CSV table of C-alpha atoms in Angstrom, one decimal:
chain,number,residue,atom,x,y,z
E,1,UNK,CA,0.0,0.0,0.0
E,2,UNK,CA,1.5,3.4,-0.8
E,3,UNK,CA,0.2,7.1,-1.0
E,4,UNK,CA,-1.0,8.6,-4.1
E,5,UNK,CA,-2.2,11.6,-3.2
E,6,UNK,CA,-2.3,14.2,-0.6
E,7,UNK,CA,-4.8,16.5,-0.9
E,8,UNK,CA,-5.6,20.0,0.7
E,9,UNK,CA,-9.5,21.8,1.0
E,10,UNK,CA,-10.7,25.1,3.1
E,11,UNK,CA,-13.9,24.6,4.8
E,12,UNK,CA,-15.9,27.7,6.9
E,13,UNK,CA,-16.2,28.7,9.6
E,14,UNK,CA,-12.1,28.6,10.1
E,15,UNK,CA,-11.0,25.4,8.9
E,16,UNK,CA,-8.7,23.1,6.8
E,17,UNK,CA,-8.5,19.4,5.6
E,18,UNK,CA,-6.1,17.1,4.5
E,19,UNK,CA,-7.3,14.1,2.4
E,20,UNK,CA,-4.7,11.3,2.0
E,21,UNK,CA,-5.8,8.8,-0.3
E,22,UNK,CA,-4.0,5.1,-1.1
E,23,UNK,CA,-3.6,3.3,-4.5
E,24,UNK,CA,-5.5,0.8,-2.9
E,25,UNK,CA,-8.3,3.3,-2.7
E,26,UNK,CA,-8.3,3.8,1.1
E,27,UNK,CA,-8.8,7.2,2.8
E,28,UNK,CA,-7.7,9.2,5.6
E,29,UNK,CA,-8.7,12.5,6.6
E,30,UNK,CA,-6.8,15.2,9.2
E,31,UNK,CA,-7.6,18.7,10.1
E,32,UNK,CA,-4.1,21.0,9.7
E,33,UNK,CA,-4.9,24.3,10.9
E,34,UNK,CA,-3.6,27.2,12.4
E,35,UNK,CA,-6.8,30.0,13.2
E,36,UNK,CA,-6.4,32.5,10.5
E,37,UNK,CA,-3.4,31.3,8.6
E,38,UNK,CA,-4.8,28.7,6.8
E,39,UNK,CA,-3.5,29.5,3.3
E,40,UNK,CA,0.0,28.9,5.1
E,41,UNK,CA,-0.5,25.9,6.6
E,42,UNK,CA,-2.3,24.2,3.7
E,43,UNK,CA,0.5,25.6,1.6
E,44,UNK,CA,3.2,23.8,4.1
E,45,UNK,CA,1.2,20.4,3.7
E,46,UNK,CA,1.2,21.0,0.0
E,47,UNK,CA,5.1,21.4,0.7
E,48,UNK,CA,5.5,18.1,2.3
E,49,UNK,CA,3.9,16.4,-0.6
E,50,UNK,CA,7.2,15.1,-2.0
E,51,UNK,CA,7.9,13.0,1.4
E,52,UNK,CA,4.6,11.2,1.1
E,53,UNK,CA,3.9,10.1,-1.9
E,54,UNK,CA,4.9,6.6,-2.7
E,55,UNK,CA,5.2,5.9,0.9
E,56,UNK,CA,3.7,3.2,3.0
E,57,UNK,CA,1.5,5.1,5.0
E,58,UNK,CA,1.6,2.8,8.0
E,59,UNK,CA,4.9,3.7,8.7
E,60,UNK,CA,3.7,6.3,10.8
E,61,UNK,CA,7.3,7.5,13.0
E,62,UNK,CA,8.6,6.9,10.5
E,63,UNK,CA,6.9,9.5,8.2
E,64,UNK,CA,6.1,11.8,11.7
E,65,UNK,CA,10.3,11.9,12.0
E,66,UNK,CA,11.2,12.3,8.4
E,67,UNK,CA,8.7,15.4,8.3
E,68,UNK,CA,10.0,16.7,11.4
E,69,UNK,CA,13.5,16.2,11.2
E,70,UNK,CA,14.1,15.9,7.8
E,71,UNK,CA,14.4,19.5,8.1
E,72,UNK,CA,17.2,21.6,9.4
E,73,UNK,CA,14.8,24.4,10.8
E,74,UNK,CA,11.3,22.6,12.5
E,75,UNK,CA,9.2,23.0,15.3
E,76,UNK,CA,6.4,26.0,15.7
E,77,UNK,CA,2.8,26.6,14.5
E,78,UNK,CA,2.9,26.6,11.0
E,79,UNK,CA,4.8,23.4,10.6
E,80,UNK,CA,3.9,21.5,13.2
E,81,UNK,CA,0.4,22.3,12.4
E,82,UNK,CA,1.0,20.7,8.7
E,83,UNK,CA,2.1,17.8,9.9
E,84,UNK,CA,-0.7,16.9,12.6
E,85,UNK,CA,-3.3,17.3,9.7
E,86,UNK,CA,-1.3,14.3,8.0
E,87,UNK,CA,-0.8,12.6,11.1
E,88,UNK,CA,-4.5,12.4,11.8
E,89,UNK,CA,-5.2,11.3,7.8
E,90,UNK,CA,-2.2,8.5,8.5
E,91,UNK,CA,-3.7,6.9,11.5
E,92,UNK,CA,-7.2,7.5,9.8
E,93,UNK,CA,-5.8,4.9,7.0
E,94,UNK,CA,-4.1,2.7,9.5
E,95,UNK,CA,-7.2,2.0,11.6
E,96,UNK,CA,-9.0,1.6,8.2
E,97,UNK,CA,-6.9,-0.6,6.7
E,98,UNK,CA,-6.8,-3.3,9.8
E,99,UNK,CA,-10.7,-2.7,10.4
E,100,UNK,CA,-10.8,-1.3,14.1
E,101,UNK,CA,-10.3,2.2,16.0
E,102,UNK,CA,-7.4,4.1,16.3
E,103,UNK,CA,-7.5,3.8,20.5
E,104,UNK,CA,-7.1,0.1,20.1
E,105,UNK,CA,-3.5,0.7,17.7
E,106,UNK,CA,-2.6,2.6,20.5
E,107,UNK,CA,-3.1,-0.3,23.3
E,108,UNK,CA,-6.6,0.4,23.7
E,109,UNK,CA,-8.8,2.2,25.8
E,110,UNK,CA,-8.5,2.7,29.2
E,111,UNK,CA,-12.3,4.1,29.6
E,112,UNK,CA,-15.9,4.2,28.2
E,113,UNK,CA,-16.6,7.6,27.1
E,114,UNK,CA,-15.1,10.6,27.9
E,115,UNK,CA,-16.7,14.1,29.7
E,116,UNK,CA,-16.9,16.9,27.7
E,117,UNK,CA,-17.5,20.6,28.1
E,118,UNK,CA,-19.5,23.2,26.2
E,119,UNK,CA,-18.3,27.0,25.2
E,120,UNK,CA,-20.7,30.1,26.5
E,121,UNK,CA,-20.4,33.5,26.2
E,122,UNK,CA,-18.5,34.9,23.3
E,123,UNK,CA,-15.4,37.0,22.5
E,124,UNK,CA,-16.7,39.9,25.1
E,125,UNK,CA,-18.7,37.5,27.1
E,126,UNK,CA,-22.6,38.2,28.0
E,127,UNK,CA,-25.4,36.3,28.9
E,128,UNK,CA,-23.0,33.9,30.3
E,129,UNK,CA,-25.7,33.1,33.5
E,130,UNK,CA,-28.7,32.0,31.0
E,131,UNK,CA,-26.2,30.1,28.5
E,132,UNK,CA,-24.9,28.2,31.5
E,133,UNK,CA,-28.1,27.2,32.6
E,134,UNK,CA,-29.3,26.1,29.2
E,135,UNK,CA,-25.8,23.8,28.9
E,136,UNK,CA,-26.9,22.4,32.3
E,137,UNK,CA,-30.2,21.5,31.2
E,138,UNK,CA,-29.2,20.3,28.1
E,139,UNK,CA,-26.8,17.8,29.9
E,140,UNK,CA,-23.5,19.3,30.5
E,141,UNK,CA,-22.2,19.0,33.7
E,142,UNK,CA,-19.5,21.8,32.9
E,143,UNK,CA,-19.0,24.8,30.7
E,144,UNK,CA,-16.0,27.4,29.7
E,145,UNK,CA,-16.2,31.0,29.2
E,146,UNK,CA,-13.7,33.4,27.9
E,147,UNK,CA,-13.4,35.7,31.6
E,148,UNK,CA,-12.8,39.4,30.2
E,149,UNK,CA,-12.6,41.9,27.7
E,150,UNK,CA,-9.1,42.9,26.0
E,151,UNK,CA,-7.1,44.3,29.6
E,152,UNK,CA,-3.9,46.1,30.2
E,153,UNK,CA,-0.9,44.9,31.8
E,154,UNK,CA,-1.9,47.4,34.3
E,155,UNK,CA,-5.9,47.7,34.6
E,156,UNK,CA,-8.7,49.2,36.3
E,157,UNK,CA,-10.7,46.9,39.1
E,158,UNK,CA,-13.8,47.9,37.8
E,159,UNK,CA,-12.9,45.1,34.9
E,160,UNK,CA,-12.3,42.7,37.9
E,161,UNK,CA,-15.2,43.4,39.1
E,162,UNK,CA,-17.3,42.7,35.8
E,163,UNK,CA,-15.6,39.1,35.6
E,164,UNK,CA,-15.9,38.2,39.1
E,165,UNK,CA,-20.0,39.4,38.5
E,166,UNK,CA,-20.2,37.0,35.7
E,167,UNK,CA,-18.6,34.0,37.3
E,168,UNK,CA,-20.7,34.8,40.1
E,169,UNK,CA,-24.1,34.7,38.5
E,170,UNK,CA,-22.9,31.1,36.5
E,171,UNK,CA,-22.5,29.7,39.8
E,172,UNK,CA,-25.5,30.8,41.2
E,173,UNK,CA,-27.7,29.7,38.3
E,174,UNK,CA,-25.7,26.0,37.9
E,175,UNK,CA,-25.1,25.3,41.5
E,176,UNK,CA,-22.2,24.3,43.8
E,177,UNK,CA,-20.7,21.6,41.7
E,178,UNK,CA,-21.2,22.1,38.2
E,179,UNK,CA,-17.8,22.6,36.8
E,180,UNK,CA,-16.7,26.2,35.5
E,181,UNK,CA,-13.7,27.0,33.4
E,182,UNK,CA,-12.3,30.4,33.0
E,183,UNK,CA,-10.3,31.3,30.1
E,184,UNK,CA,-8.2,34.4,29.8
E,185,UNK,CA,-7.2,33.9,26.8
E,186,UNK,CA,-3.7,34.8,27.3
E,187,UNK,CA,-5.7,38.6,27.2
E,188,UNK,CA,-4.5,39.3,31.1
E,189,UNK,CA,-0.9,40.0,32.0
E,190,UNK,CA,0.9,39.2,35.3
E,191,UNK,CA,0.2,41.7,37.4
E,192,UNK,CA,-3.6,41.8,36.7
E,193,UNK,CA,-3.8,37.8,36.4
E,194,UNK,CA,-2.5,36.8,39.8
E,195,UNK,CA,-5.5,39.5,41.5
E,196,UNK,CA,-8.2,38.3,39.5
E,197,UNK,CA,-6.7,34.3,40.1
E,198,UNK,CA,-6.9,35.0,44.1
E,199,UNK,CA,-10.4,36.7,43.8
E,200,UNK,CA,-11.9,34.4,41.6
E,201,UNK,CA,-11.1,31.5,44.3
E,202,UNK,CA,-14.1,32.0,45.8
E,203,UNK,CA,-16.3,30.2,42.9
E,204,UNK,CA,-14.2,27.1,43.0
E,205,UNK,CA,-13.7,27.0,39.3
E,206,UNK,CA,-12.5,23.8,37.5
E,207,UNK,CA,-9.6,25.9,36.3
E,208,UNK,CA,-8.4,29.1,35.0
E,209,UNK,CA,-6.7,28.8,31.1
E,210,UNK,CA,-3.8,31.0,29.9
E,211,UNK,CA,-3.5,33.3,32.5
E,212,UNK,CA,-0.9,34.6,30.8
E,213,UNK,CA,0.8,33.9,27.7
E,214,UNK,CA,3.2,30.7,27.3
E,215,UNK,CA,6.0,32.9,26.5
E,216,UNK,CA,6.1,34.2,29.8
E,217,UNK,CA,5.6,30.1,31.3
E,218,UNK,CA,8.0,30.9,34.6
E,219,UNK,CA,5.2,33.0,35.7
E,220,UNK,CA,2.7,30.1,36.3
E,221,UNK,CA,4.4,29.3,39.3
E,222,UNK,CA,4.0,32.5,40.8
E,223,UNK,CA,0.2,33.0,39.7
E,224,UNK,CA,-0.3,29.4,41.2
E,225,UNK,CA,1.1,31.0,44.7
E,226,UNK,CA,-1.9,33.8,44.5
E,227,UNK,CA,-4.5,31.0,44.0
E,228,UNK,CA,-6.0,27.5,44.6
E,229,UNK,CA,-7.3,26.7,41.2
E,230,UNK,CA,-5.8,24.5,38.5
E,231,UNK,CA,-3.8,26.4,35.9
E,232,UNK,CA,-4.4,24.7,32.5
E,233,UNK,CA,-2.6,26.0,29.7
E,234,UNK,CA,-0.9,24.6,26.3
E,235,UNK,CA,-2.7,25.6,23.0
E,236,UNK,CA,0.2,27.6,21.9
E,237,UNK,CA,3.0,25.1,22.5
E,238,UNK,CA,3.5,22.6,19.4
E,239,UNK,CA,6.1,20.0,20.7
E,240,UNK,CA,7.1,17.7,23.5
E,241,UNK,CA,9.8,20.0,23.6
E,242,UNK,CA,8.0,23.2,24.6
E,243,UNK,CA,5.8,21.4,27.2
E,244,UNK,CA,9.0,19.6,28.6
E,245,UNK,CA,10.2,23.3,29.4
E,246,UNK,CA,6.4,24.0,30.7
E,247,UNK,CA,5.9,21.0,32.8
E,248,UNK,CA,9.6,21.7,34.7
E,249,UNK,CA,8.2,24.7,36.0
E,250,UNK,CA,5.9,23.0,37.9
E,251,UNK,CA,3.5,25.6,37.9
E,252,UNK,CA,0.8,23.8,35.8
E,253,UNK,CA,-2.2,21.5,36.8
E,254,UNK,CA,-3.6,20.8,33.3
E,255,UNK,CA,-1.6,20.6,29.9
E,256,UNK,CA,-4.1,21.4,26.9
E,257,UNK,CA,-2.0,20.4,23.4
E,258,UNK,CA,-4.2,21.2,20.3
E,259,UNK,CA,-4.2,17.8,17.8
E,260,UNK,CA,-4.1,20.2,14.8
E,261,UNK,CA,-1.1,22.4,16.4
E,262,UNK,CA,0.6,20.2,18.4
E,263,UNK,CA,2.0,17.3,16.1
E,264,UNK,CA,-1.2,15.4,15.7
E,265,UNK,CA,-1.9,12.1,17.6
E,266,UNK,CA,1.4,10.9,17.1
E,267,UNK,CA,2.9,13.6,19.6
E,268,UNK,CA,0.2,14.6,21.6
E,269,UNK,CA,0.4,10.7,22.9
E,270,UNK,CA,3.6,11.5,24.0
E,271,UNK,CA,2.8,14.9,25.5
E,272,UNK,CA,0.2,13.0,27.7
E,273,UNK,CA,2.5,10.3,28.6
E,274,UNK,CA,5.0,13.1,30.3
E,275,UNK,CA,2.2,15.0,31.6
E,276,UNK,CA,1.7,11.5,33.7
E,277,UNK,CA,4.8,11.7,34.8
E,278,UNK,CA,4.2,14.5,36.9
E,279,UNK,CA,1.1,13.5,37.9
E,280,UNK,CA,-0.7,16.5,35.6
E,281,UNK,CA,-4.0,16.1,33.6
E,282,UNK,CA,-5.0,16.3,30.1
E,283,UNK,CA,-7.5,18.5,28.4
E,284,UNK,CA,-7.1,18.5,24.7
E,285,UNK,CA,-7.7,22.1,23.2
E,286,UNK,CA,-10.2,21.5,20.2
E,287,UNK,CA,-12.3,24.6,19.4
E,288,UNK,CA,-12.0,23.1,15.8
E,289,UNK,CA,-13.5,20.5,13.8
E,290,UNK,CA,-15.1,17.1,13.3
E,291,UNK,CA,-11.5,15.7,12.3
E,292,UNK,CA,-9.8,17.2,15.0
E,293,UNK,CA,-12.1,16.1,17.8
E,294,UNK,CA,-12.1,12.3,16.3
E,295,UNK,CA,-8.1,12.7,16.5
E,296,UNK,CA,-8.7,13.9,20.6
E,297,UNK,CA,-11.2,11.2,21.4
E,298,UNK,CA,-8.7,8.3,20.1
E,299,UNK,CA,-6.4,10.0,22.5
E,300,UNK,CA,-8.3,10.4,25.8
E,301,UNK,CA,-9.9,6.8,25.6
E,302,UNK,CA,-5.6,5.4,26.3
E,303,UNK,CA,-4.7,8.1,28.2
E,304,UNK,CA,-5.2,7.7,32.0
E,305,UNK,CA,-4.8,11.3,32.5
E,306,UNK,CA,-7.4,12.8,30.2
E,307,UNK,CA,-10.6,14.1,32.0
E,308,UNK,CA,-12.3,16.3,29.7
E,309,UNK,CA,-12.4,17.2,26.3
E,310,UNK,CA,-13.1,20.4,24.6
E,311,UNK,CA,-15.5,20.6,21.8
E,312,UNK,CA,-17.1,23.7,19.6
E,313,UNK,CA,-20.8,22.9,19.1
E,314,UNK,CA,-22.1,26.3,19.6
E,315,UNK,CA,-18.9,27.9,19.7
E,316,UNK,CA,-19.5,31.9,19.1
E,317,UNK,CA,-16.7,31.1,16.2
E,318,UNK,CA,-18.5,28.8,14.1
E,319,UNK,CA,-21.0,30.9,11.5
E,320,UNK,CA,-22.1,29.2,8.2
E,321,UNK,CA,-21.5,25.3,9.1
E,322,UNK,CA,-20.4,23.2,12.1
E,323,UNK,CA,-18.9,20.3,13.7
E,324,UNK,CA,-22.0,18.1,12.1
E,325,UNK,CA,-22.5,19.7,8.8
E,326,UNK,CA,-19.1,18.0,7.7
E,327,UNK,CA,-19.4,14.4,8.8
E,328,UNK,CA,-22.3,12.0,7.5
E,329,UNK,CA,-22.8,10.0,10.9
E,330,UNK,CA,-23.7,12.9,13.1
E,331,UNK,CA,-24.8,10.1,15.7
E,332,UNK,CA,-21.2,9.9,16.8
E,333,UNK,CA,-21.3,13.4,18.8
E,334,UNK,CA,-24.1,12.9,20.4
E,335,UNK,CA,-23.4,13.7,24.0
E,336,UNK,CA,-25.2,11.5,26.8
E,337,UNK,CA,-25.1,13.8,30.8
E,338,UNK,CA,-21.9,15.0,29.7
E,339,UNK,CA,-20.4,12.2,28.4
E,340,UNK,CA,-19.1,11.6,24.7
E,341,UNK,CA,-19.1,7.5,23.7
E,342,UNK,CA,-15.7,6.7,22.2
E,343,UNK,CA,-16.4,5.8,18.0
E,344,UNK,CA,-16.2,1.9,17.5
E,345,UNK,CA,-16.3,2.5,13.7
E,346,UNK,CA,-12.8,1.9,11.7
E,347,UNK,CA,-10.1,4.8,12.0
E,348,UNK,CA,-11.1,8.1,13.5
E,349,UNK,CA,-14.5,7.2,13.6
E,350,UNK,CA,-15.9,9.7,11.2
E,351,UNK,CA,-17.3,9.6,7.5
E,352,UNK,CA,-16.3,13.2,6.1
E,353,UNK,CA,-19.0,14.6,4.0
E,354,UNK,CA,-16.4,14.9,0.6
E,355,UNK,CA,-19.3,16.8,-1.0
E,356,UNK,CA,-19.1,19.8,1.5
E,357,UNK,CA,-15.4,19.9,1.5
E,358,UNK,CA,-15.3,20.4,-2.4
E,359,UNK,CA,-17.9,22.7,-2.3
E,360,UNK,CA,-16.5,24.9,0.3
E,361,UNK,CA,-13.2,24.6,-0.9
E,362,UNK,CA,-14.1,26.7,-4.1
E,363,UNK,CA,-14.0,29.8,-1.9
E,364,UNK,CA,-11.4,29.3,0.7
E,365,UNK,CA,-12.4,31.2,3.7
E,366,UNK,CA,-10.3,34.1,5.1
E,367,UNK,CA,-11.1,33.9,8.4
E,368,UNK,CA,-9.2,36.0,10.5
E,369,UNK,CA,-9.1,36.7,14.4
E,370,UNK,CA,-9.8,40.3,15.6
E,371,UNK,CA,-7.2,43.2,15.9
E,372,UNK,CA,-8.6,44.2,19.1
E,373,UNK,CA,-6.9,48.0,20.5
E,374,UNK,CA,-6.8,49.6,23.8
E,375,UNK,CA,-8.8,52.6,24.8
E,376,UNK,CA,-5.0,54.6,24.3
E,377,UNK,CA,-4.8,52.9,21.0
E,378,UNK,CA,-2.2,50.4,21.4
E,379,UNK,CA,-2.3,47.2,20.3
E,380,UNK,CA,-4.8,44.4,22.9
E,381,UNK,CA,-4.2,41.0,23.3
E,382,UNK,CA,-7.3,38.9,21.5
């Protein structure tokens, strides 16, 4: 069995596909993104064409290790990002071609289903009180919420106040023990981060994300001092190498590698397997699609440390299609009390609706994040 073709599509709201197809006629699909440089990324997958083709596509290190290190410079967003997209489209063959999941290649799984959480709120989050409710009644037993606005390094309390506000009416609405995750989005810097951390102790959140940026990683330990709440952080790193340097610090509770940043399933395995090691948890970042969250669910049913698992039904991103408008059997994400059932059907799990991709793919989206400014005119963090 060898590769034939590799194959790249854009598909709205923000995303992009890899199709890898055999000359036995087999097919695997991946998701190779990076939010609002997809012409890039697709362009670096078209790039790494000439290392594929012919190639027995079960060789899997093999072709992770000749992509990676192949080349003299490696590592970071754009090309790390290419190469989980055809990670998730090799494994998506493999489990094909021997007729059973991709969790079983990889030793099985070591649960039933997996929880899952649901996004609320949007970029400048409202409403958040009556959207946690609904997510509760709809069966969720936990939601995340970006926590503020775009802040300063130095800031006012009166934004303090407004997150602490929100969080406060969620947990009124919810109850004691629904869980609550904050995201700051990397938006908050140091000095503001570690007061609203010790203030927002009070609602016993499940954890606060990026509470500041990754770059500035030596600081987690320090914010972790101001407050009793698991730091989770990790969307921006893209190697075992980067969260090597992150879990050292020993300042973080909850490592969350993206499947389409972060080397696919190939190296987020081993990125759970030393998050083990120092006894810290895993909470795949997927604000993405179908493909991608297939690729995370084969990963938390054999890791021991995965909890939860993010997912962007309802996402305030997603505007024209969703998670289900690419896959033919939608039955696969349907969510039972907060639970998602790990697929038992070959490969990912997932039959990708081709006819949507090619459709979309005749105008390639341009999705871009906001350029968000302060109220002096300098540049905010989104």
């Amino acid at each position: 069995m060898k590769i034939a073709e590799v194959n790249v599509y854009w598909g709205r709201p923000r995303w992009g596909f890899v199709e890898i197809v055999t000359d036995d006629g087999l097919t695997g699909w991946g998701e190779a993104i990076i939010e609002g440089k997809a012409n890039t990324v697709l362009a670096c997958v078209e790039e790494m064409k000439e290392y594929l083709l012919g190639k027995d596509p079960r060789r899997i290190e093999d072709i992770w290790n000749t992509l990676y290190r192949a080349g003299f410079y490696r590592g970071g967003p754009i090309l790390m990002s290419a190469i989980s997209g055809i990670d998730q489209a090799l494994w998506d063959i493999k489990g094909k071609y021997y007729h059973t999941p991709v969790y079983e290649l990889m030793g099985g799984s070591c649960r039933d289903k997996i929880r899952v959480y649901s996004w609320i709120g949007g970029d400048r989050p409202s409403d958040v009180a009556r959207d946690a409710l609904e997510k509760k009644k709809a069966g969720f037993t936990a939601i995340k919420m970006n926590a503020t606005e775009e802040m300063q390094i130095i800031d006012s309390y009166e934004k303090i106040d407004r997150v602490l506000e929100r969080v406060a009416s969620i947990r009124e609405a919810v109850g004691k023990y629904f869980g609550i995750a904050i995201d700051f989005h990397g938006r908050v810097h140091k000095p503001m981060a570690k007061i609203l951390a010790k203030k927002l102790e009070e609602f016993q959140p499940m954890f606060i994300e990026e509470p500041v940026l990754c770059e500035h990683m030596e600081e987690f330990i320090e914010i972790r001092r101001a407050c009793d709440i698991p730091i989770a952080t990790g969307e921006r790193l893209f190697s075992k190498y980067d969260f090597k340097r992150l879990l050292q610090t020993g300042g973080v509770d909850i490592i969350q590698p993206d499947l389409s940043h972060a080397g696919g399933i190939t190296e987020v395995k081993k990125i759970a397997a030393m998050a083990e090691a120092y006894d810290v948890a895993l909470a795949p970042h997927c604000p993405l699609g179908p493909v991608a969250l297939a690729a995370c669910i084969q990963v938390d049913a054999t890791c021991y440390n995965a909890f939860i698992q993010e997912q962007s039904m309802g996402i305030h991103y997603n505007e024209h299609h969703g998670v289900l408008d690419y896959i033919k059997n939608k039955e696969v994400y349907t969510f039972t009390d907060g639970f998602a059932s790990l697929p038992e059907k070959d490969g990912l799990g997932i039959e990708v609706n081709r006819e949507l991709v090619l459709e979309e793919n005749r105008m390639p989206h341009r999705w871009k994040n906001p350029v968000w400014r302060h109220e002096d005119g300098s540049i905010a963090e989104w």
